[in-house]
Short mmCIF file of C-alpha atoms and ligand atoms in Angstrom, two decimals:
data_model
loop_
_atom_site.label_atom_id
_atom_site.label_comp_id
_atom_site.label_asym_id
_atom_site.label_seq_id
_atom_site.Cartn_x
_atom_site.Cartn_y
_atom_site.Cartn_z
CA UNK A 539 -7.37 -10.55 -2.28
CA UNK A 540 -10.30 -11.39 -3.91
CA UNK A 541 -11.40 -14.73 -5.31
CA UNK A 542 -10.27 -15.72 -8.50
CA UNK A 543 -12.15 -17.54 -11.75
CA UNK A 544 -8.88 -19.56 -12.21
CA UNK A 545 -10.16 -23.42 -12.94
CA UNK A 546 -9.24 -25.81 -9.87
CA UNK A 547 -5.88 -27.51 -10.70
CA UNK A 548 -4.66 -31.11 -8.88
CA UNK A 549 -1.59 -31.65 -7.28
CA UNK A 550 0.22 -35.09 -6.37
CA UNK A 551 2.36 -33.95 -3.35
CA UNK A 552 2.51 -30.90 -1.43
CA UNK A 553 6.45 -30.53 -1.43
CA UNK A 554 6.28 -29.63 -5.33
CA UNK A 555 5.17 -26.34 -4.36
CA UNK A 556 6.81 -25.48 -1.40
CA UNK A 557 9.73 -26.18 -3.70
CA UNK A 558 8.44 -23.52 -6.14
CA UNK A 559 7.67 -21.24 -3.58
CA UNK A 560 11.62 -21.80 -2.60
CA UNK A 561 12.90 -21.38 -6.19
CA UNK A 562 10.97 -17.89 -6.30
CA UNK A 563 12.54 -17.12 -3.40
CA UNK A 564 9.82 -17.12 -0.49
CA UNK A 565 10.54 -18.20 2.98
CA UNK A 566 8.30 -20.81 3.54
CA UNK A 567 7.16 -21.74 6.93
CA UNK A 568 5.07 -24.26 7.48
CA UNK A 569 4.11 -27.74 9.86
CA UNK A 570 6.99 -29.55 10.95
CA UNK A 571 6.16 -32.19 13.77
CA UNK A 572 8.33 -31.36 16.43
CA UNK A 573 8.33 -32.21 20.48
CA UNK A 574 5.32 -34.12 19.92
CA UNK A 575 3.20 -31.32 18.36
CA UNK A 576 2.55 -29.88 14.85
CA UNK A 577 4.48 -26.40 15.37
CA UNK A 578 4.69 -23.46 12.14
CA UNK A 579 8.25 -23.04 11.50
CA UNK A 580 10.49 -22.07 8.81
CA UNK A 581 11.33 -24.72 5.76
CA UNK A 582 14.72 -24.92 4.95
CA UNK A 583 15.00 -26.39 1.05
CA UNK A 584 14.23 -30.22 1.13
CA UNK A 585 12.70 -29.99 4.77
CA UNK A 586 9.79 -32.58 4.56
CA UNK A 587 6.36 -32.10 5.39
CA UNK A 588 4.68 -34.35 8.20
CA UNK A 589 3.07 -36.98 7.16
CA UNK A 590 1.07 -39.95 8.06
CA UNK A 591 0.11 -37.97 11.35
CA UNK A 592 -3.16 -37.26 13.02
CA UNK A 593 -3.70 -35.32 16.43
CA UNK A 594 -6.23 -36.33 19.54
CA UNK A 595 -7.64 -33.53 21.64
CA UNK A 596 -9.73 -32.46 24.20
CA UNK A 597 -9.81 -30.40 27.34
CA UNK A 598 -6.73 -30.54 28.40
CA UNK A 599 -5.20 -33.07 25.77
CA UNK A 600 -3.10 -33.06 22.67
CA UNK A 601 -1.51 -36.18 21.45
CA UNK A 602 0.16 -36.05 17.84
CA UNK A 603 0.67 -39.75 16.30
CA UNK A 604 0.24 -41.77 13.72
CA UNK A 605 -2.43 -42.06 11.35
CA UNK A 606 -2.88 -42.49 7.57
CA UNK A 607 0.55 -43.21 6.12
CA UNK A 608 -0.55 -41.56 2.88
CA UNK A 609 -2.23 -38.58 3.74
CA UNK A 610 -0.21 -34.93 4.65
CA UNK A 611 -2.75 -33.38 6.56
CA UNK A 612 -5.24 -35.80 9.09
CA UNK A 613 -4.08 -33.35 12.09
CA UNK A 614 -5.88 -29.97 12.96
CA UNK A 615 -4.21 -26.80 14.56
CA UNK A 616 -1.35 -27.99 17.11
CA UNK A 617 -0.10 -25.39 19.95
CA UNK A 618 1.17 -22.47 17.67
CA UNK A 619 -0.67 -20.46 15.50
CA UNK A 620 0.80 -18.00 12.97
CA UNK A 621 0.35 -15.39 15.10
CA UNK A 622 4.00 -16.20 16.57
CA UNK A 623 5.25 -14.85 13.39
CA UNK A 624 2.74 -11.88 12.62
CA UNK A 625 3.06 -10.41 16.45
CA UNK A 626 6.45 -11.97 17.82
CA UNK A 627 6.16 -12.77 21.43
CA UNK A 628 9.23 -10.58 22.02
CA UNK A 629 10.06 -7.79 19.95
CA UNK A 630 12.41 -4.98 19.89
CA UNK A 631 11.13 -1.48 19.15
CA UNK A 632 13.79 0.85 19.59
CA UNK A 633 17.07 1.56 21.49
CA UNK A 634 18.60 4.77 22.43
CA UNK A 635 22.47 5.63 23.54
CA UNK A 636 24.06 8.31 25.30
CA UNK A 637 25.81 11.06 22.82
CA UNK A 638 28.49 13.79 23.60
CA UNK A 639 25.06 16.22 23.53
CA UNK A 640 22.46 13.88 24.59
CA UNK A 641 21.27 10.51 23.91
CA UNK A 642 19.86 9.19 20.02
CA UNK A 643 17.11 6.82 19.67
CA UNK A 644 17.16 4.18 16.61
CA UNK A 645 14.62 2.71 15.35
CA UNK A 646 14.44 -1.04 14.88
CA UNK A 647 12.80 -2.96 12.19
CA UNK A 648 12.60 -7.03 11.82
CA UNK A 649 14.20 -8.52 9.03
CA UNK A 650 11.30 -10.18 7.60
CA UNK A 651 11.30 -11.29 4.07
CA UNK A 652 8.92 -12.43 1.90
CA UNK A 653 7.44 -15.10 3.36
CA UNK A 654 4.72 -17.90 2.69
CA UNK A 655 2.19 -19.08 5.46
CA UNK A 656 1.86 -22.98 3.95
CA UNK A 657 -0.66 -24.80 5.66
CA UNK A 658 -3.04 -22.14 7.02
CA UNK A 659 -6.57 -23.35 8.45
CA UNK A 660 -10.11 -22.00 7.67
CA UNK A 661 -9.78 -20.88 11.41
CA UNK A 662 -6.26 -19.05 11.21
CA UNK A 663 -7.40 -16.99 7.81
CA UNK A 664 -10.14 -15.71 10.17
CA UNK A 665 -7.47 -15.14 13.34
CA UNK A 666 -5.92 -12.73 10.71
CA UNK A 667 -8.54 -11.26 9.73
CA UNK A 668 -9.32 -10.47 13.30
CA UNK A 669 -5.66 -9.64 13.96
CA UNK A 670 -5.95 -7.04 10.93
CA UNK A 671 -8.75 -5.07 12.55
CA UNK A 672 -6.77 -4.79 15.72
CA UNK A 673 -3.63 -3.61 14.50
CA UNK A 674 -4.98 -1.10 11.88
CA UNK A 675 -7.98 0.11 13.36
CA UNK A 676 -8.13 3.78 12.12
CA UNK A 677 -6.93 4.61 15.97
CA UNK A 678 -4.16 2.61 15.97
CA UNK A 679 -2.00 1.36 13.19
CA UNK A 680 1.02 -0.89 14.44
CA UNK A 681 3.77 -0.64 11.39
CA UNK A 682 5.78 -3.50 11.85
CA UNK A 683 2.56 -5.46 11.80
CA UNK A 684 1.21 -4.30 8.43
CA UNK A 685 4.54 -4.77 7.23
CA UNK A 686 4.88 -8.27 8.01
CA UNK A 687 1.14 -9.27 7.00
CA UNK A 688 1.68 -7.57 3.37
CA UNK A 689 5.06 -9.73 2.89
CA UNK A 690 3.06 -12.56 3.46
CA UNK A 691 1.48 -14.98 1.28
CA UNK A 692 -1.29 -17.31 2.50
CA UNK A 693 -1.45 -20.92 1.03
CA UNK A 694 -4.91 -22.70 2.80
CA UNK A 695 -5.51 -25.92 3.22
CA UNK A 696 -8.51 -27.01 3.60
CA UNK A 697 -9.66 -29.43 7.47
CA UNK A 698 -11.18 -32.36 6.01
CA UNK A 699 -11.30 -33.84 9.52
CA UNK A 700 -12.17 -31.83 12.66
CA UNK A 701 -10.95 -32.71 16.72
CA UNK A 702 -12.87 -32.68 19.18
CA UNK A 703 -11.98 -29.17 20.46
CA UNK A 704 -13.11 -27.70 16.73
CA UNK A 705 -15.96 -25.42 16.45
CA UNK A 706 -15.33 -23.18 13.82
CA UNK A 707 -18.39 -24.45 11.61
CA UNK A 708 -20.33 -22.76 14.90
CA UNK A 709 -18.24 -19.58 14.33
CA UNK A 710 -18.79 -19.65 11.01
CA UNK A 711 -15.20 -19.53 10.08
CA UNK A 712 -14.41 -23.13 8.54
CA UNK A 713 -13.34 -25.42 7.84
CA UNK A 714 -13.14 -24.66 4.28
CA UNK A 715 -11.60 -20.98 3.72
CA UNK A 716 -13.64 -18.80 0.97
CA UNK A 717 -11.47 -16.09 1.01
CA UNK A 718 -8.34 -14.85 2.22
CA UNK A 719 -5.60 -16.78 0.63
CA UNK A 720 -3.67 -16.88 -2.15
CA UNK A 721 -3.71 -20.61 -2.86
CA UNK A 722 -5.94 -23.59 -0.98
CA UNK A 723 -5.39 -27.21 -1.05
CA UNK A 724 -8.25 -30.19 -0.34
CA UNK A 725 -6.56 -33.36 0.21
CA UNK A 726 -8.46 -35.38 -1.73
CA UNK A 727 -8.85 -39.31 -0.83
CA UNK A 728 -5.70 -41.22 0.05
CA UNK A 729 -3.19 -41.70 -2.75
CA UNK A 730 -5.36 -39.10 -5.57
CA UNK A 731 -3.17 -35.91 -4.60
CA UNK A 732 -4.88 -32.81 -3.50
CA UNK A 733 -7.32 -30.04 -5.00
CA UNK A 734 -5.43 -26.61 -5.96
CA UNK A 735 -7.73 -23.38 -5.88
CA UNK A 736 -6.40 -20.25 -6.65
CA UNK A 737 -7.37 -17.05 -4.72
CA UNK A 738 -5.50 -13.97 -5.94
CA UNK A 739 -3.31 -13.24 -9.08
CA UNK A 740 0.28 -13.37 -7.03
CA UNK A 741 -1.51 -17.39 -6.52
CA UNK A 742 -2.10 -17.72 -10.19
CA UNK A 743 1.20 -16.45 -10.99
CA UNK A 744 2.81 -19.21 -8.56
CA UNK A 745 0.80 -22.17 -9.95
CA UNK A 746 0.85 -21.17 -13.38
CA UNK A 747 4.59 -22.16 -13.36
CA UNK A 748 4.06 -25.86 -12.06
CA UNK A 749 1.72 -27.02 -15.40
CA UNK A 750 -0.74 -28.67 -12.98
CA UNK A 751 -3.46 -31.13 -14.85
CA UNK A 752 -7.35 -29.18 -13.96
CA UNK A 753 -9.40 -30.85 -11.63
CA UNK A 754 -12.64 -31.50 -12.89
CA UNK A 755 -16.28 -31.45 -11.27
CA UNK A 756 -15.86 -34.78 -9.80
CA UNK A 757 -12.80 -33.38 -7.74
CA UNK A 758 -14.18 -30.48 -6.90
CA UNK A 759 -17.45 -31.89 -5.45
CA UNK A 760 -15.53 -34.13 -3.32
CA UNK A 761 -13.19 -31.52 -1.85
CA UNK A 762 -16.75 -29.66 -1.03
CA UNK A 763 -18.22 -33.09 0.68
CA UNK A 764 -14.89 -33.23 2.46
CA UNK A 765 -14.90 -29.78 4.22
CA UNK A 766 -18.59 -30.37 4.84
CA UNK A 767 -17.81 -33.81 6.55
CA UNK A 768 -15.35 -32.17 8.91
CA UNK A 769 -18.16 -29.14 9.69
CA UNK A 770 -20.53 -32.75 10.34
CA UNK A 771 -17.80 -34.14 13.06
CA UNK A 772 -17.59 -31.13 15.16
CA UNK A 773 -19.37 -32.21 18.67
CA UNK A 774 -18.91 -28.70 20.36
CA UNK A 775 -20.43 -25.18 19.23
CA UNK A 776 -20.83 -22.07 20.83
CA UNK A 777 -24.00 -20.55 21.59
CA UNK A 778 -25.67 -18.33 19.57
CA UNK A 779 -26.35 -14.26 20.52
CA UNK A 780 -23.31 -14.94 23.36
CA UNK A 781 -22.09 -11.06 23.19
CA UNK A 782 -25.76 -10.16 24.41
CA UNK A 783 -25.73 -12.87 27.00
CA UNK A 784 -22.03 -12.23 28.26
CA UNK A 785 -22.37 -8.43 28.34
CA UNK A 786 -26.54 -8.77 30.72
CA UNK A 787 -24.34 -11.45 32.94
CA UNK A 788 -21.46 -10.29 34.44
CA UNK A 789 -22.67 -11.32 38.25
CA UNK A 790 -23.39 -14.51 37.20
CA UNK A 791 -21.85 -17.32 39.97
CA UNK A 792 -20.56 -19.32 37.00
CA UNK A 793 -17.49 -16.55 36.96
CA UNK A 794 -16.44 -17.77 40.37
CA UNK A 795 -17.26 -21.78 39.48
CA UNK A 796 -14.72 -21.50 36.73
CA UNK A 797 -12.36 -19.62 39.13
CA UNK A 798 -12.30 -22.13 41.52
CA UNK A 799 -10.41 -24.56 38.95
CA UNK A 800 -8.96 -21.64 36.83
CA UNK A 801 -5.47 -21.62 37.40
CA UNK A 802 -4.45 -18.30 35.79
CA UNK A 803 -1.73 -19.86 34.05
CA UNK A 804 -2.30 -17.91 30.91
CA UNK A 805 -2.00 -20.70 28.67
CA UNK A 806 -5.04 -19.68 27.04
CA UNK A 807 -4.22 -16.36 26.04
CA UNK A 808 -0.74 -17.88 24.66
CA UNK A 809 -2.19 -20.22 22.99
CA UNK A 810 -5.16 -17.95 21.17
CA UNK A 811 -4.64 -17.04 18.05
CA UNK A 812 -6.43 -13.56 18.29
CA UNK A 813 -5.09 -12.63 21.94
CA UNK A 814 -2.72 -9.63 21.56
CA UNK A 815 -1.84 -8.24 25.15
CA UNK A 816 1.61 -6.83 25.19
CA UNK A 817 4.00 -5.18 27.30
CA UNK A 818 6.92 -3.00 26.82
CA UNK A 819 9.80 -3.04 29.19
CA UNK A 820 12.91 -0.96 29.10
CA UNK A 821 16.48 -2.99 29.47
CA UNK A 822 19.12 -0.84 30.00
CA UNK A 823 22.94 -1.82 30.52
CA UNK A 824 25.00 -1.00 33.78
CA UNK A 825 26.93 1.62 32.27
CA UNK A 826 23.75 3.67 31.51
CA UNK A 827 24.82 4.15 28.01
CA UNK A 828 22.23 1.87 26.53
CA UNK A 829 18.61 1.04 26.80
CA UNK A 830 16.49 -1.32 24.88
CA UNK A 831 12.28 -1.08 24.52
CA UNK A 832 10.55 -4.08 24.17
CA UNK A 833 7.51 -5.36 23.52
CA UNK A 834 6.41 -8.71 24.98
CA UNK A 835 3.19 -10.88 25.07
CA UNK A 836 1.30 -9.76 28.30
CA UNK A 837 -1.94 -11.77 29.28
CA UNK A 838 -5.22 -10.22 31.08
CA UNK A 839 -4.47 -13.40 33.40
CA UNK A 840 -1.62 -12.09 35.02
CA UNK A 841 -2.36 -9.91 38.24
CA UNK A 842 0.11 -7.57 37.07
CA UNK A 843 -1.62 -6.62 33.51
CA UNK A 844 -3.79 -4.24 35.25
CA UNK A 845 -1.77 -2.71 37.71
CA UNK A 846 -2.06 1.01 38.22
CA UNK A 847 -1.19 2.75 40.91
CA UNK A 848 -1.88 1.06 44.71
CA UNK A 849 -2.69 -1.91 43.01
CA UNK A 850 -3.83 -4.23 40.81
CA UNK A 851 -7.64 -3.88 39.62
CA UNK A 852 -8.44 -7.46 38.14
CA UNK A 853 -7.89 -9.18 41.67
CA UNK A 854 -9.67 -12.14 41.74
CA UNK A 855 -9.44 -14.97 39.28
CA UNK A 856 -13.45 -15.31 38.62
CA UNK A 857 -12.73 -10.96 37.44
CA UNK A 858 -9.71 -12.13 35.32
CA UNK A 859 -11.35 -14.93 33.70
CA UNK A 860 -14.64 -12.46 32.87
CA UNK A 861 -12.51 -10.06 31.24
CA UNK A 862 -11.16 -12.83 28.89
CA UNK A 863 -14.48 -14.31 28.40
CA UNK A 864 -16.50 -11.10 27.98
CA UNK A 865 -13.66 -9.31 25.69
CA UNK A 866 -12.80 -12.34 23.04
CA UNK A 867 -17.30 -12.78 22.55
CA UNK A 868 -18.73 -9.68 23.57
CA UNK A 869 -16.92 -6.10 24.01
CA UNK A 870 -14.37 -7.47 20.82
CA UNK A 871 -17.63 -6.90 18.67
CA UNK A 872 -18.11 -3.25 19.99
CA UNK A 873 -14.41 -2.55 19.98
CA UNK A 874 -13.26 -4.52 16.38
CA UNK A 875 -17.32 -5.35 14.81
CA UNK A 876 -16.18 -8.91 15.26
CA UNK A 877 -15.83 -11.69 17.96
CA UNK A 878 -12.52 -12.18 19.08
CA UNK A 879 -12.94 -15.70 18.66
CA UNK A 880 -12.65 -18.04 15.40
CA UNK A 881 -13.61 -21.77 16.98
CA UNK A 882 -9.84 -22.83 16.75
CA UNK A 883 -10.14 -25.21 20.26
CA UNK A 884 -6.47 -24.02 21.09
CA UNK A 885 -7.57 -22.58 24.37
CA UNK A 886 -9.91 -26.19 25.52
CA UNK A 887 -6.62 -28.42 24.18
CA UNK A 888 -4.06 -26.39 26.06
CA UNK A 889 -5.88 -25.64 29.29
CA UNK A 890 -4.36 -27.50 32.06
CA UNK A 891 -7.68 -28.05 33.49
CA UNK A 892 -9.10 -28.80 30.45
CA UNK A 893 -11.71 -25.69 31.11
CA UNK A 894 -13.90 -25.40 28.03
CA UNK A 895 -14.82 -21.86 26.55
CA UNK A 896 -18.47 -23.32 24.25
CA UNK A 897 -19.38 -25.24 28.06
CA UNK A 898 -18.64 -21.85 30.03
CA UNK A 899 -20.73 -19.83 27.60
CA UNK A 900 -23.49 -22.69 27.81
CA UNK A 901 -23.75 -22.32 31.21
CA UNK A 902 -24.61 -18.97 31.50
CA UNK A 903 -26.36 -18.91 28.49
CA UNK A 904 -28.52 -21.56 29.87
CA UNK A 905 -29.05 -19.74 33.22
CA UNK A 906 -29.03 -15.91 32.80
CA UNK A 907 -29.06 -14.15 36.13
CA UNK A 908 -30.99 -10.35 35.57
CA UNK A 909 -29.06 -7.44 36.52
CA UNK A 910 -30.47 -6.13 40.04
S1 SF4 B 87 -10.79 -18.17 22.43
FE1 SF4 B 87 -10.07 -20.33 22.25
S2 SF4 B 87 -11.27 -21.22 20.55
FE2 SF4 B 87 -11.50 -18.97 20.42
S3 SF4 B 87 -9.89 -18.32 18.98
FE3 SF4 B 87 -8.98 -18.16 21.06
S4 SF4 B 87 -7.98 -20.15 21.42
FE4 SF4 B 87 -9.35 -20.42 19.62
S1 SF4 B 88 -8.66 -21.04 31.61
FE1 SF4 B 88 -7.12 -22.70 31.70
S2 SF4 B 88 -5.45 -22.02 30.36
FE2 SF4 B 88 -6.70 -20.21 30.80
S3 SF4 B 88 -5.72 -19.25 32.60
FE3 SF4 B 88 -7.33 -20.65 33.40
S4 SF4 B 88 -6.25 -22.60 33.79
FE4 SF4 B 88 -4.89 -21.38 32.46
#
């Protein structure tokens, strides 16, 4: 997708074109406020957006409530990303039954229709984009992944207010999306509707249908200002030149400080939308007749994800918590030529402990210990 000359259109409410996308026959999933968090799930036709909402976070904290009555989008990225939908925590891949001769295995493909992404962050374009490189690689090439990303259609909108946990401006991957989407919204201020940009043709082709007034310079200048105010707000950042850092300190003590309140819940990796550990497991029935593979998220927290044989090799917490750390901002780059992290804050907001990825890579940054 590449970015398109189209002029910048306004919109008054959001709904009109999830409405459009439902008329031309898109599944649209998108925010819905739901157990006390902003969640991505599917639309049905006159579902309503959340409104009037904003979020709180920190480490260890999310609290969704109420905010502006008259704006659609004051919160930031809630417990789920989009990768639930992209990479399904549970998936199966084939099954195979006893014949008369031998046993046949069948293939199994996802219904997945066409299907539009409304609501994607600056943050979550990039997760994609990271996603992309691991699941068509040139080594690897996982099928039911490019299948699903091709179906889908990306409509952005654009974090005119950043959380605490946000440091994507430090990532350099928001809050304001430049490429990657098909269409992306700026709520403009309260009650004057919300910039439309238009980043591919299948975009134009979807706004061209809703005979939008154009935005003018005024509008666009103040969706800019927005973005840049919500870049301003962000308190945390991560370190510059960390893959270097991480890679020369893998004896620092800091591994084994963050151990010691690390509770290798995984919540992190769950949580993260770039993590992609998997596992496959066979289920067979008692008659022997019938097995299933599937594939399930898998963390590098669990003791079990590196078990060969006689044992596991990741032991110890501090060596489980090192392998997450030094893969998502340091071997990712060798592996993927990108960091396996976007800035999102999912993993700080959803901690237990309220551990804090930017603070862990200060400290060591801030205290290399030389290889022996
Ligand atoms: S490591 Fe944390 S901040 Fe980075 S992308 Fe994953 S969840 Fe977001
Ligand atoms: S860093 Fe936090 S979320 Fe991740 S495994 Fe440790 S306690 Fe769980």
């Amino acid at each position: 997708m590449s970015a398109s000359p189209a002029p910048a259109l306004l919109i008054d409410d959001p709904a009109v074109l999830v409405e459009a996308l439902q008329r031309q026959g898109w599944r649209v999933i998108g925010p819905q406020a739901r157990d006390g968090a902003i969640t991505y799930d599917p639309l049905t036709p006159g579902a309503t957006l959340p409104k009037g909402l904003t979020d709180t976070q920190e480490g260890g904290h999310y609290r969704l409530g109420a905010g502006d009555p008259g704006r659609w989008f004051d919160y930031v990225v809630g417990p789920q990303s989009w990768k639930k939908h992209l990479f399904p925590s549970r998936q199966k891949l084939w099954e195979a039954s006893r014949t008369d001769d031998g046993f046949a295995v069948t293939p199994v493909q996802d219904d997945y229709p066409k299907t539009a992404f409304f609501g994607v962050r600056a943050c979550e374009i990039a997760a994609m984009e990271v996603q992309d490189r691991v699941f068509d690689n040139g080594d690897f090439a996982d099928p039911g992944y490019g299948r699903r990303r091709a179906a889908t259609l990306i409509v952005a909108v654009n974090c005119t207010r950043a959380a605490a946990t946000c440091f994507c401006a430090s990532m350099q991957t928001g809050p304001r999306a430049k490429a990657g989407f098909d269409i992306a919204l700026t709520e403009l201020a309260t009650g004057t509707g919300l910039l439309v940009e238009v980043g591919s043709d299948r975009g134009a082709e979807i706004v061209d249908g809703l005979d939008l007034p154009r935005a003018n310079a005024a509008h666009r200048a103040e969706a800019e200002a927005a973005s840049a105010a919500a870049a301003a707000m962000q308190t945390r950042a991560m370190p510059p030149g960390m893959a270097g850092v991480l890679a020369a300190n893998l004896d620092h003590p800091q591994w084994q400080v963050v151990a010691d309140a690390c509770l290798s819940c995984g919540n992190c990796t769950m949580a993260c939308p770039t993590c992609f550990c998997s596992d496959v497991e066979d289920v067979n029935d008692l008659s022997g007749d019938h097995t299933e593979r599937w594939r399930t998220w898998d963390s590098c927290f669990t003791v079990d994800f590196t078990y060969v044989h006689g044992g596991a090799v990741r032991r110890s917490t501090a060596s489980r918590y090192r392998q997450w750390m030094t893969h998502k901002l340091s071997s990712w780059e060798a592996q993927f030529g990108t960091s396996g992290c976007v800035g999102c804050g999912r993993c700080i907001a959803w901690c237990p402990v309220g551990i804090d990825i930017t603070a862990e890579a200060a400290a060591i940054a801030a205290s290399p210990v030389p290889k022996e």
